[in-house]
Each structure stands twice: as C-alpha cells, then as structure tokens.
PDB file of C-alpha atoms and ligand atoms in Angstrom:
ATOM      1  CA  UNK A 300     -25.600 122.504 146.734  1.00  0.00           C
ATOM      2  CA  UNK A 301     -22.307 122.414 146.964  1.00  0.00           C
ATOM      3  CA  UNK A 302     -20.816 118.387 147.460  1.00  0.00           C
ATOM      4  CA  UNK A 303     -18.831 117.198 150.040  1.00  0.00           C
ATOM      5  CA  UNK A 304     -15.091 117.563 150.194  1.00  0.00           C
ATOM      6  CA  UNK A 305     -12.781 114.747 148.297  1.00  0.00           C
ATOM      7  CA  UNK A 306      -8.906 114.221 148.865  1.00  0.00           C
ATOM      8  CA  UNK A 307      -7.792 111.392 146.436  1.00  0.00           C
ATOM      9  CA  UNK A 308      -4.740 109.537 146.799  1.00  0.00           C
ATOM     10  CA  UNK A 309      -3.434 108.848 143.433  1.00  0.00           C
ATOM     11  CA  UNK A 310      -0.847 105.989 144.357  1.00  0.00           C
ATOM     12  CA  UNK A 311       0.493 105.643 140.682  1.00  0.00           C
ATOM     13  CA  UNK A 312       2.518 102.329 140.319  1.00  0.00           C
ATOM     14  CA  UNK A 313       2.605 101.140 143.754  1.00  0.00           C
ATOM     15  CA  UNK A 314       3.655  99.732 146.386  1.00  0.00           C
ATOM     16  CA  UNK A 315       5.034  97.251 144.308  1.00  0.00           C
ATOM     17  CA  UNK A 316       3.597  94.256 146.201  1.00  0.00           C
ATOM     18  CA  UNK A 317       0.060  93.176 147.194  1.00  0.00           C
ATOM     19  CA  UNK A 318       0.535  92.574 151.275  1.00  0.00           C
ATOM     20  CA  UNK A 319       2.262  96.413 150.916  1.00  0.00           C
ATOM     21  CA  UNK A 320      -0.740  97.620 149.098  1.00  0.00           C
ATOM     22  CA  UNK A 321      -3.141  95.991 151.454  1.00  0.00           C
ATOM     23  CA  UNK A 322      -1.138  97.239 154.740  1.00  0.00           C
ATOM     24  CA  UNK A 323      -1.094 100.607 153.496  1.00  0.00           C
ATOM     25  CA  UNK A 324      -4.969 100.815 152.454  1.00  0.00           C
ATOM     26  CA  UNK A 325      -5.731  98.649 156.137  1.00  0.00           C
ATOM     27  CA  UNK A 326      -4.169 101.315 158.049  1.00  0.00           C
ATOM     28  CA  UNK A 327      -5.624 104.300 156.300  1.00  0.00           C
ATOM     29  CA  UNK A 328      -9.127 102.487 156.276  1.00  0.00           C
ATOM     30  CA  UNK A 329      -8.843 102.258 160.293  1.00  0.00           C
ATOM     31  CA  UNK A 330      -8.029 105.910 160.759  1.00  0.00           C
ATOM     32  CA  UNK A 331     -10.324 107.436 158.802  1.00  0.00           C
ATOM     33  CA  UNK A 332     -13.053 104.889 160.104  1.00  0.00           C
ATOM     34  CA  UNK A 333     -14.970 108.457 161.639  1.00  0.00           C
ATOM     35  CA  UNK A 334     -14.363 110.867 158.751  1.00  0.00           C
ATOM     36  CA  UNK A 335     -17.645 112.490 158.106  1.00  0.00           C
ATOM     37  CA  UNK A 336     -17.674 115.373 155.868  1.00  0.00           C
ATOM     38  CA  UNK A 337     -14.709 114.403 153.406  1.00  0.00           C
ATOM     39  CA  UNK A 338     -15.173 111.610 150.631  1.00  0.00           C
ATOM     40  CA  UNK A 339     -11.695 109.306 151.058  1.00  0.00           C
ATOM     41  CA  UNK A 340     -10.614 108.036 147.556  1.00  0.00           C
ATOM     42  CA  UNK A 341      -7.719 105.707 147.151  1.00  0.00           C
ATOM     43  CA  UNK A 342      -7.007 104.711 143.114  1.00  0.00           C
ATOM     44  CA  UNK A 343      -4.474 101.978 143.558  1.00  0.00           C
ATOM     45  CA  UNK A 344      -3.278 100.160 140.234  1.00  0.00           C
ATOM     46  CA  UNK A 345      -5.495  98.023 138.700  1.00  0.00           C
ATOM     47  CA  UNK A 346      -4.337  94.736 139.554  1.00  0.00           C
ATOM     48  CA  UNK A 347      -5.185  95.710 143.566  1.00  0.00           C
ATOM     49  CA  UNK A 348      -8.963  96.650 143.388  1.00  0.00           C
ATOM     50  CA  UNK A 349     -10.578  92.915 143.954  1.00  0.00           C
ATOM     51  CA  UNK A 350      -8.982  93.045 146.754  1.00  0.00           C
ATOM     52  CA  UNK A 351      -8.860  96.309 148.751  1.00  0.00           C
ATOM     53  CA  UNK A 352     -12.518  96.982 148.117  1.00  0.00           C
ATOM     54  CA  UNK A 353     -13.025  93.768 150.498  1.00  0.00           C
ATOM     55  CA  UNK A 354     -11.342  95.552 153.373  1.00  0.00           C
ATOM     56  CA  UNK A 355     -12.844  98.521 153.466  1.00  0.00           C
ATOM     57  CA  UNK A 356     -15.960 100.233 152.113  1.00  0.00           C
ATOM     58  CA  UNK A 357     -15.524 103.621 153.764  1.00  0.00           C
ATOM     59  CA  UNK A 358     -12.535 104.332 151.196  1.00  0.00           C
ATOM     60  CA  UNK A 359     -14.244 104.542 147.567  1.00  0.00           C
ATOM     61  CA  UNK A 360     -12.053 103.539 144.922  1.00  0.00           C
ATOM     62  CA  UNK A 361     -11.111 105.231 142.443  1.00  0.00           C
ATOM     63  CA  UNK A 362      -8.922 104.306 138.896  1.00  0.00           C
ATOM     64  CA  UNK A 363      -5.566 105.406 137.325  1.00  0.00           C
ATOM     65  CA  UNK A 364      -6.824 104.993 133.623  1.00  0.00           C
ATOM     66  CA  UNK A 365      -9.428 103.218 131.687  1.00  0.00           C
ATOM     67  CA  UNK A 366      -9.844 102.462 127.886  1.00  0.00           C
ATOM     68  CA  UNK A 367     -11.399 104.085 125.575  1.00  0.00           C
ATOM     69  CA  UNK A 368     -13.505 101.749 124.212  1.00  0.00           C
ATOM     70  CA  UNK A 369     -16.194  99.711 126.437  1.00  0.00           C
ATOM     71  CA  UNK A 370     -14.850  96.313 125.431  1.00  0.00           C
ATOM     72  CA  UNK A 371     -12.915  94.669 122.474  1.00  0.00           C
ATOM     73  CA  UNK A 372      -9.676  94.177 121.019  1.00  0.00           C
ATOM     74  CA  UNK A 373      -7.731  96.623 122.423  1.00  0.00           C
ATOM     75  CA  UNK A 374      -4.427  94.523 124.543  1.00  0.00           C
ATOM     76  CA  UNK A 375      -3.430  96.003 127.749  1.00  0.00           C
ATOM     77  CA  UNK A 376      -6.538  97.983 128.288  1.00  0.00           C
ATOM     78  CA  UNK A 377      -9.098  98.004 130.806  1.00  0.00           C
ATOM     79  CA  UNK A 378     -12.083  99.543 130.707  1.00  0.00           C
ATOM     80  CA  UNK A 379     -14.686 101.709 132.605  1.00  0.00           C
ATOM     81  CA  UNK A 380     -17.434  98.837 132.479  1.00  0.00           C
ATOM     82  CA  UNK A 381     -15.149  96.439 134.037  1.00  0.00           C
ATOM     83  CA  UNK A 382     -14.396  99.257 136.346  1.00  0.00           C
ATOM     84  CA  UNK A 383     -17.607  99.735 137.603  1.00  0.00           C
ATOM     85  CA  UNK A 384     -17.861  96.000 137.900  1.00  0.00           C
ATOM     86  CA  UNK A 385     -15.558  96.451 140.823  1.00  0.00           C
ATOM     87  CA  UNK A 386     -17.297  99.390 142.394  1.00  0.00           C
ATOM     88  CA  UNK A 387     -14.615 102.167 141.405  1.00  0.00           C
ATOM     89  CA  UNK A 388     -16.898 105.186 141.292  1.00  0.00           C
ATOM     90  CA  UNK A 389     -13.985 107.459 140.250  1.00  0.00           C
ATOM     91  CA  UNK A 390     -11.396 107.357 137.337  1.00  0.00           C
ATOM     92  CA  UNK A 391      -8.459 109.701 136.996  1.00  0.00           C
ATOM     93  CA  UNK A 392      -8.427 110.485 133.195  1.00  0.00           C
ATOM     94  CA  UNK A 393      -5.838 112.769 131.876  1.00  0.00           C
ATOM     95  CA  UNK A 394      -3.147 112.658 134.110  1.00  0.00           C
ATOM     96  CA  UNK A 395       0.228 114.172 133.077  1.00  0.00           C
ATOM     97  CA  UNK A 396       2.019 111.048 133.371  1.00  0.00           C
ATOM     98  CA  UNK A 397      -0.576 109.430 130.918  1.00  0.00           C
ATOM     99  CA  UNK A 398      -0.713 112.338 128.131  1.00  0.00           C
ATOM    100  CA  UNK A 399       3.545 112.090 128.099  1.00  0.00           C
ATOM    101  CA  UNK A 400       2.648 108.371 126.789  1.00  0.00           C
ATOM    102  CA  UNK A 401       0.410 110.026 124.074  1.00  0.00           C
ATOM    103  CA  UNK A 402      -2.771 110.844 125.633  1.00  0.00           C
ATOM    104  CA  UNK A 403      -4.753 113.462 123.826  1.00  0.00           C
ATOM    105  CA  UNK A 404      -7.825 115.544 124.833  1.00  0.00           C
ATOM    106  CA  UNK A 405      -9.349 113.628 121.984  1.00  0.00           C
ATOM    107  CA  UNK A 406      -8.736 110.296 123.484  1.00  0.00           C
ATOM    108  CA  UNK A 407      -9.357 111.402 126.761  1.00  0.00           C
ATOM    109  CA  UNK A 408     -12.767 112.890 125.962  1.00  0.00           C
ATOM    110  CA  UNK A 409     -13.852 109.613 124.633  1.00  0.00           C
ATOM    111  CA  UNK A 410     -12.749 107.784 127.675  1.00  0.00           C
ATOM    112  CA  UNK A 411     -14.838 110.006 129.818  1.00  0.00           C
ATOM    113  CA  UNK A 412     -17.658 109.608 127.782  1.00  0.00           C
ATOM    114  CA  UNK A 413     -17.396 106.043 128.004  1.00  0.00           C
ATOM    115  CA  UNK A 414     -17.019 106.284 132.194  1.00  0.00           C
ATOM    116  CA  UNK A 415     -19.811 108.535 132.335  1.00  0.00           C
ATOM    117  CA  UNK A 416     -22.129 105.675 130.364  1.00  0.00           C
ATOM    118  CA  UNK A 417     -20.711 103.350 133.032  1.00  0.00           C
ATOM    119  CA  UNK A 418     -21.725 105.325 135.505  1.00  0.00           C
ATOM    120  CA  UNK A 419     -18.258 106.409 136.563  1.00  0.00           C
ATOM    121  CA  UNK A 420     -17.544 109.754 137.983  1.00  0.00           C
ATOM    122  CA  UNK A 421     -14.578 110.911 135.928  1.00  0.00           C
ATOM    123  CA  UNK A 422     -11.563 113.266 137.871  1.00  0.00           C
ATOM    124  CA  UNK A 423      -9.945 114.935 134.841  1.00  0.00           C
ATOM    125  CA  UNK A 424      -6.848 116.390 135.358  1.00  0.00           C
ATOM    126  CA  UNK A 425      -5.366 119.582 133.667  1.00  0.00           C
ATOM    127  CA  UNK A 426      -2.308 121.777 134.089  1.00  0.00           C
ATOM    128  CA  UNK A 427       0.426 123.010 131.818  1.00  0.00           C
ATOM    129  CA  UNK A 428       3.716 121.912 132.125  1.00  0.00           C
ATOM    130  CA  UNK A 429       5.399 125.703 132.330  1.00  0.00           C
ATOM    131  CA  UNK A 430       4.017 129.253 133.126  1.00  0.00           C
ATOM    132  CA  UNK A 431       4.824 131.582 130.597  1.00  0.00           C
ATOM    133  CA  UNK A 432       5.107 135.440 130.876  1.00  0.00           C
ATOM    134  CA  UNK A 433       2.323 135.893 128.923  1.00  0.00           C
ATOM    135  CA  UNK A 434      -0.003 134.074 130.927  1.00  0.00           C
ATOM    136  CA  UNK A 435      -0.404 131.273 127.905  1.00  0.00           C
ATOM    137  CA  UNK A 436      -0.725 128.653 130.356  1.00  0.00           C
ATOM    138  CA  UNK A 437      -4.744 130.161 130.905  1.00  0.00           C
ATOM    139  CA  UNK A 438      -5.287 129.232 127.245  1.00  0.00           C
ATOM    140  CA  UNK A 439      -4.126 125.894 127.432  1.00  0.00           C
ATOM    141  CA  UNK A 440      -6.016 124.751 130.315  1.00  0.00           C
ATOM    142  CA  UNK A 441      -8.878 125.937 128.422  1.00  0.00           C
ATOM    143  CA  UNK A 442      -8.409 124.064 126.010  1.00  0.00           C
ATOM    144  CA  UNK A 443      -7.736 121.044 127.819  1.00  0.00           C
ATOM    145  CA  UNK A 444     -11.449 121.401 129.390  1.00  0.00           C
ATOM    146  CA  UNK A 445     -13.009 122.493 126.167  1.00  0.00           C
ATOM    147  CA  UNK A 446     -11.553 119.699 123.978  1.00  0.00           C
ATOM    148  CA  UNK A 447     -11.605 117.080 126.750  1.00  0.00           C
ATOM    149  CA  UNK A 448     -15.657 117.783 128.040  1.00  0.00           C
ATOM    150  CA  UNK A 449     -16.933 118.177 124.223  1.00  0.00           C
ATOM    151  CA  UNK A 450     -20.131 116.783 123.409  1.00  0.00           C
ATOM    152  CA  UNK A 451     -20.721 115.803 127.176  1.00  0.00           C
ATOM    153  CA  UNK A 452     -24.204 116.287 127.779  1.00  0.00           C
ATOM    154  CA  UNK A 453     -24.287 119.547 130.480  1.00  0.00           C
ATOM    155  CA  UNK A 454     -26.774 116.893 132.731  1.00  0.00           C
ATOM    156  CA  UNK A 455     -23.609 114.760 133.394  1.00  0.00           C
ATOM    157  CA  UNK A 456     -21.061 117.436 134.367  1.00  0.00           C
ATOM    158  CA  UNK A 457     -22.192 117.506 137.872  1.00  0.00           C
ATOM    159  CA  UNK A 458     -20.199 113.762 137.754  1.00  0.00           C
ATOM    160  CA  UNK A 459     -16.825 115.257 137.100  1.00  0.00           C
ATOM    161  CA  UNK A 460     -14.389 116.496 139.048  1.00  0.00           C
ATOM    162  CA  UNK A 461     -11.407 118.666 138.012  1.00  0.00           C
ATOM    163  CA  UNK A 462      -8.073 118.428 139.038  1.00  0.00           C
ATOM    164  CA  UNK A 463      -5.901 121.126 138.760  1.00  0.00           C
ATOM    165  CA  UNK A 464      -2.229 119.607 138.625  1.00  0.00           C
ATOM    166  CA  UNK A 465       0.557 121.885 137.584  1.00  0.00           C
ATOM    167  CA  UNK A 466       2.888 119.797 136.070  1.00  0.00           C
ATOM    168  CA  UNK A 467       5.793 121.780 137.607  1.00  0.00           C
ATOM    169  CA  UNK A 468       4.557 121.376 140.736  1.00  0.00           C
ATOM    170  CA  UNK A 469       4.501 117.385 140.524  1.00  0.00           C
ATOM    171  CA  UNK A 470       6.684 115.636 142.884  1.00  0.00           C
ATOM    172  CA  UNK A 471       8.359 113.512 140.329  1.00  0.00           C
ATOM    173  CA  UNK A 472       8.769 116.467 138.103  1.00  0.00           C
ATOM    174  CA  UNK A 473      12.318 117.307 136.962  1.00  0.00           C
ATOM    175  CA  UNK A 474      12.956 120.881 138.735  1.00  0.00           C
ATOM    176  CA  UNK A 475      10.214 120.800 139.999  1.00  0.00           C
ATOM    177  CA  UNK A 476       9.141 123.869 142.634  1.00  0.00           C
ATOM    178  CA  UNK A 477       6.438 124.663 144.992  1.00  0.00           C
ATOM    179  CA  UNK A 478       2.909 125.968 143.397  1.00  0.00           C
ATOM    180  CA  UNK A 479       1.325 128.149 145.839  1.00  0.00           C
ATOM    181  CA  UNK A 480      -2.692 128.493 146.902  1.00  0.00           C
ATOM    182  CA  UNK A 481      -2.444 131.557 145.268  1.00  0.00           C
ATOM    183  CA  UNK A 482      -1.732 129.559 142.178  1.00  0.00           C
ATOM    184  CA  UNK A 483      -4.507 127.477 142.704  1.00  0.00           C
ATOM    185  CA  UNK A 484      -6.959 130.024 143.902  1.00  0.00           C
ATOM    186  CA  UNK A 485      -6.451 131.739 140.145  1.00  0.00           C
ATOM    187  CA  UNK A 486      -6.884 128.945 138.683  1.00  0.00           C
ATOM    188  CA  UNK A 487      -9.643 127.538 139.986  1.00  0.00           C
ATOM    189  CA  UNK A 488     -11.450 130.561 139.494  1.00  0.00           C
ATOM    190  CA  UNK A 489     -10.515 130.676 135.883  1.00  0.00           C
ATOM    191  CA  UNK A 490     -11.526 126.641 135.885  1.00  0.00           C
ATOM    192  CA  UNK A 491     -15.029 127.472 137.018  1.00  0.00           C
ATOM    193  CA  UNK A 492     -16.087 130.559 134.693  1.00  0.00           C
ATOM    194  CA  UNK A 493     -14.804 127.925 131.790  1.00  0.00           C
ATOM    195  CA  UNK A 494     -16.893 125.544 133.141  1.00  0.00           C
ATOM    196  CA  UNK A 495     -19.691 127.712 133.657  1.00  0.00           C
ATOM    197  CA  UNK A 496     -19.401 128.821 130.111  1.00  0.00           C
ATOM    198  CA  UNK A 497     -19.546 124.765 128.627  1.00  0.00           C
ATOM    199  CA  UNK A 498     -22.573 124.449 131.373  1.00  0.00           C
ATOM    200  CA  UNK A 499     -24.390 126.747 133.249  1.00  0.00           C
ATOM    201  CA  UNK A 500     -23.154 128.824 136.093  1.00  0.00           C
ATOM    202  CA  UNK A 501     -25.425 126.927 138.450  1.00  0.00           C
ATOM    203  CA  UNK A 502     -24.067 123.613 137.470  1.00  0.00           C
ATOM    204  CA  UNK A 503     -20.192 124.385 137.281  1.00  0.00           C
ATOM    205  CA  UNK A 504     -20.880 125.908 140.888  1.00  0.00           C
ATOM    206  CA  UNK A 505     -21.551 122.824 142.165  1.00  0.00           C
ATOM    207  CA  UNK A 506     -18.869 120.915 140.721  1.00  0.00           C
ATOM    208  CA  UNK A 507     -16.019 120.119 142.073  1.00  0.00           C
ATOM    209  CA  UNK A 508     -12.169 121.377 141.449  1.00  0.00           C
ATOM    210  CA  UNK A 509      -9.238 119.904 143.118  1.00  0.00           C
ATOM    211  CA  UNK A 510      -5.744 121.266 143.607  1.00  0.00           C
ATOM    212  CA  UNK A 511      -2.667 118.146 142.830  1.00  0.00           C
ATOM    213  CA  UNK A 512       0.842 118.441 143.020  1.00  0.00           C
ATOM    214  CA  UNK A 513       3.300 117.890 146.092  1.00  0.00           C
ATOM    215  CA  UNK A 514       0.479 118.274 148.673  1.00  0.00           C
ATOM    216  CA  UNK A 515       1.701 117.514 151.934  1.00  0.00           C
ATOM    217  CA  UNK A 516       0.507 117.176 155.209  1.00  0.00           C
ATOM    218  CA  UNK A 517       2.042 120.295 155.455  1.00  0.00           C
ATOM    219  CA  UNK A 518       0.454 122.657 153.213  1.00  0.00           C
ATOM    220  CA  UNK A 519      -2.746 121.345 152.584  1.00  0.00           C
ATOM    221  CA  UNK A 520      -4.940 123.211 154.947  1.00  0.00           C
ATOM    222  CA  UNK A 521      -3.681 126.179 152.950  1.00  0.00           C
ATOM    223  CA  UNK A 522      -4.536 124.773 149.425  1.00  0.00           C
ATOM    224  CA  UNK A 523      -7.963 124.135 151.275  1.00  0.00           C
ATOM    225  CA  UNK A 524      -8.436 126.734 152.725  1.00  0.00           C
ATOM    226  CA  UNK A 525      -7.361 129.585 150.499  1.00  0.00           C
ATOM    227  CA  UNK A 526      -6.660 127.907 146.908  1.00  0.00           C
ATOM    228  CA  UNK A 527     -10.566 128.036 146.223  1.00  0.00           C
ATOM    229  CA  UNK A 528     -10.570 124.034 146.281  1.00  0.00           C
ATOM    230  CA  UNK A 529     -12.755 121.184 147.455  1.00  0.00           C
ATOM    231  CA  UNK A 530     -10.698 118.605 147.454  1.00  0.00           C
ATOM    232  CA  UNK A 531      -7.279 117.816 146.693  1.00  0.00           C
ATOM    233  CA  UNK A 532      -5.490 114.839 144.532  1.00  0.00           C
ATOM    234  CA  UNK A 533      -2.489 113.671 146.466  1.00  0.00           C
ATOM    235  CA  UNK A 534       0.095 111.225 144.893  1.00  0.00           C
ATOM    236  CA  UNK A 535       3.451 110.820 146.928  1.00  0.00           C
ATOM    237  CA  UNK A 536       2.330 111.563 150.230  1.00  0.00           C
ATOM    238  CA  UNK A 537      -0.197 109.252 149.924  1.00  0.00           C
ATOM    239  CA  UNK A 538       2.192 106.145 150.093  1.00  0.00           C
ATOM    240  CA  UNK A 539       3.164 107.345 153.636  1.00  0.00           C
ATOM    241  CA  UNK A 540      -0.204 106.059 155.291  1.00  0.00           C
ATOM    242  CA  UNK A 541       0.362 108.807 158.685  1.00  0.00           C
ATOM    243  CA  UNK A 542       0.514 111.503 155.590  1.00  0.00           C
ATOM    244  CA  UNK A 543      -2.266 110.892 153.823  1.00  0.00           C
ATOM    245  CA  UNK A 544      -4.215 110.312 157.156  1.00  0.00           C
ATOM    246  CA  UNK A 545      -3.047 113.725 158.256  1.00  0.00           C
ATOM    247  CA  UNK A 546      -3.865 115.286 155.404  1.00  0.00           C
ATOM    248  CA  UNK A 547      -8.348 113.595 155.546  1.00  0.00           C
ATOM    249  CA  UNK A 548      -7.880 115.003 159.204  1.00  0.00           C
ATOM    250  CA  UNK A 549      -6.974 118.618 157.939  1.00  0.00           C
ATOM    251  CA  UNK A 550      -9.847 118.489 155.464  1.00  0.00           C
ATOM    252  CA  UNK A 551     -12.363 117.572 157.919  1.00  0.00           C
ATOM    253  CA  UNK A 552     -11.354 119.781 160.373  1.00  0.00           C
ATOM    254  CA  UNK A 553     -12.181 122.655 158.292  1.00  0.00           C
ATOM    255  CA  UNK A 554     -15.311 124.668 158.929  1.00  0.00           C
ATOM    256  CA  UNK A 555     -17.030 123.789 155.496  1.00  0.00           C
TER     257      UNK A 555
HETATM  258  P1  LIG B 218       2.379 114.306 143.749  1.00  0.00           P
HETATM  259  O1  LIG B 218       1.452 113.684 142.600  1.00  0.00           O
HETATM  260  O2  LIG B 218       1.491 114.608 144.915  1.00  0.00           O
HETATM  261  O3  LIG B 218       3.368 113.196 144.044  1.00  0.00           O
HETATM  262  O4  LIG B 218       3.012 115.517 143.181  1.00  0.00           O
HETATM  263  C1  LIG B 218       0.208 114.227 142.296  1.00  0.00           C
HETATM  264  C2  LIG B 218      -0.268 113.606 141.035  1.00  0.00           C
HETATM  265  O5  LIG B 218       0.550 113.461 140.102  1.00  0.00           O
HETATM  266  O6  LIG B 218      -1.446 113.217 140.918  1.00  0.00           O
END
C-alpha cells in the first residue's frame, strides 16, 4: 500500500532566533490544522525541537543530522536516541550541504543504521552535483543508495524515504538552474528499480521518493504530479510560512 504523501521543510540554519522559529512553525501549524492526506514535516535545527513540538503535534518533526554513534564521546554531536527522545520521527541524513563537510556514504550508512535502531525513519538524500553527457550521474546515485542502505535489513526499508536533490538544482547552489519533473520523473524511476534490486520490488514500491531542490509554490504541483514523487523536501521556501503552506495545499489537493 502505497503511504501517504510527505512535503518536508528542511529549514537548514534558521531563522536565526527562537520567537522567529516559533512564529514561523505557529503559523504553519494553524493552516495546515485540516490537512488530511499529506504528512507535514518541519526539521528545524536542533536547538528548536523542545520547543516547537509543544505547539503543535499535527507537524511531525523531523532532524537535520544525527551522530553516528548512539552515545559517547563524540563533541558537537547529537544523536538519533536523543532524537527520538524528543519525538522526531524523521532525520535528514546525507544532505549535500553535510557530505561538502565530509560526509561519506560510509558514515552516513552507519548513522541510518543507528536511527533505524532508534526507531527513526531516516530521509536520505542523493543527487550528483553535475549531469554529465554520458549519463554518469545514474551511476553515482547508485552508488550513493547501494553504499549508504548496505547491510540494512530489507524489513526496515519500508522506514526510509529518499530524497532526490540535484545539487544543481539547490537554491543556494552557485549557478544553480531549474531541474525539471522530467528530471525527477527519470530519476525516480531509476531510484525505485535500485531499490527494488537491494529489496524486493514489492517493498521499494511502497517506499517513498521525494523530489528537493528550489521547489516553490510554483512548480510543485508539477514535481507532484508528473516527477513520479510522493512527497517533496523543500528548504528555502519553507522559511516563507504562506509558501510552504501553499505548497501542503497543492499536495493535498491532488487526486492521490
Ligand atoms: P532548496 O533546498 O529548496 O532551498 O533548494 C532544498 C534542500 O537543500 O533540502
């Protein structure tokens, strides 16, 4: 059966102050009060979680990061136990932004395993940073998926979510220009017989692959509806609450 639609809102390092954050999350969490048939996920930074998940508890919360490890000596980091302490039920692992600090698929495929044992629902996110004549780019997201979902037991990859994030396409990307659903619709397709090959086809068609980079209120009925998506992870336009709320209202206006 195939799960209900997700748009995330990835709100990276901000707003930069805690009335902003709350303001922002408030107004969201009174417009989308009615929202049926589309799962609302805001991952604000860390430091905001205690407190958002008191005002609301139709948005779910979702992470930026988490360690590695499940606890220890390892400064800075916060993991996916902790996490779940705070009822986050997603975690954004492998974002772009994170693997140009040094993120590998090694060190992200421990940090899913370690959300998955805390019961987290890990959104891994993939893309390649150009497109090549050759069509390399195919390969590398492969590889991503392959090296970052090794030795996941098939049982749990019903829990993760894909997110397909060309890093051209990213707002904050140098040069940066439009990805189309086209784009996304090959890709997604690609995503799923990969995933169907490291599962089964019955599980990867129940999982979940989202579309990410400079969706707008604008264009994402048409990732929706034609980039063979369920969801989409939304970082910029997400800041601007009458955006984001615009975009949950596009989502569950569609027909399935
Ligand atoms: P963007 O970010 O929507 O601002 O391009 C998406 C993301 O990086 O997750």
């Amino acid at each position: 059966m195939r799960k209900k639609k997700i748009i995330i809102g990835n709100w990276k390092m901000n707003p930069v102050t805690k009335k902003d954050a709350e303001k922002l999350f408030s107004i969201v969490a009174k417009n989308v009060s009615n929202i049926k048939r589309t799962e609302v996920v805001i991952a604000p930074p860390f430091v905001y979680l205690e407190k958002l998940k008191k005002i609301s508890k139709k948005i779910i919360l979702g992470a930026q990061n988490a360690g590695s490890e499940e606890m220890g000596a390892f400064t800075g980091e916060v993991s996916s136990v902790m996490l779940s302490g705070l009822d986050v039920k997603y975690v954004i692992l492998g974002h772009s932004e994170r693997r140009e600090m040094g993120e590998t698929n090694g060190s992200i495929n421990r940090k899913i395993k370690v959300a998955l044992s805390a019961n987290l629902s890990p959104v891994l996110c993939v893309g390649e940073k150009h497109r090549d004549e050759n069509h390399e780019y195919f390969n590398l997201v492969k590889t991503q998926i392959t090296e970052c979902l090794a030795g996941v037991p098939k049982n749990l990859f019903s829990k993760i979510i894909i997110a397909y994030e060309p890093v051209w396409a990213i707002s904050s990307t140098v040069n940066r220009h439009d990805a189309t659903s086209h784009d996304s619709l090959e890709m997604s397709i690609f995503i799923r017989k990969v995933l169907s090959i490291l599962s089964s086809p019955e599980i990867a068609s129940g999982m979940r692959i989202l579309y990410g980079g400079s969706v707008s209120e604008r264009d994402a009925g048409d990732f929706l509806m034609n980039g063979g998506v369920d969801g989409l992870l939304v970082g910029r336009a997400s800041l601007t609450a009458q955006k984001f709320i615009d975009i949950v209202n596009i989502c569950e206006a569609l027909k399935n």
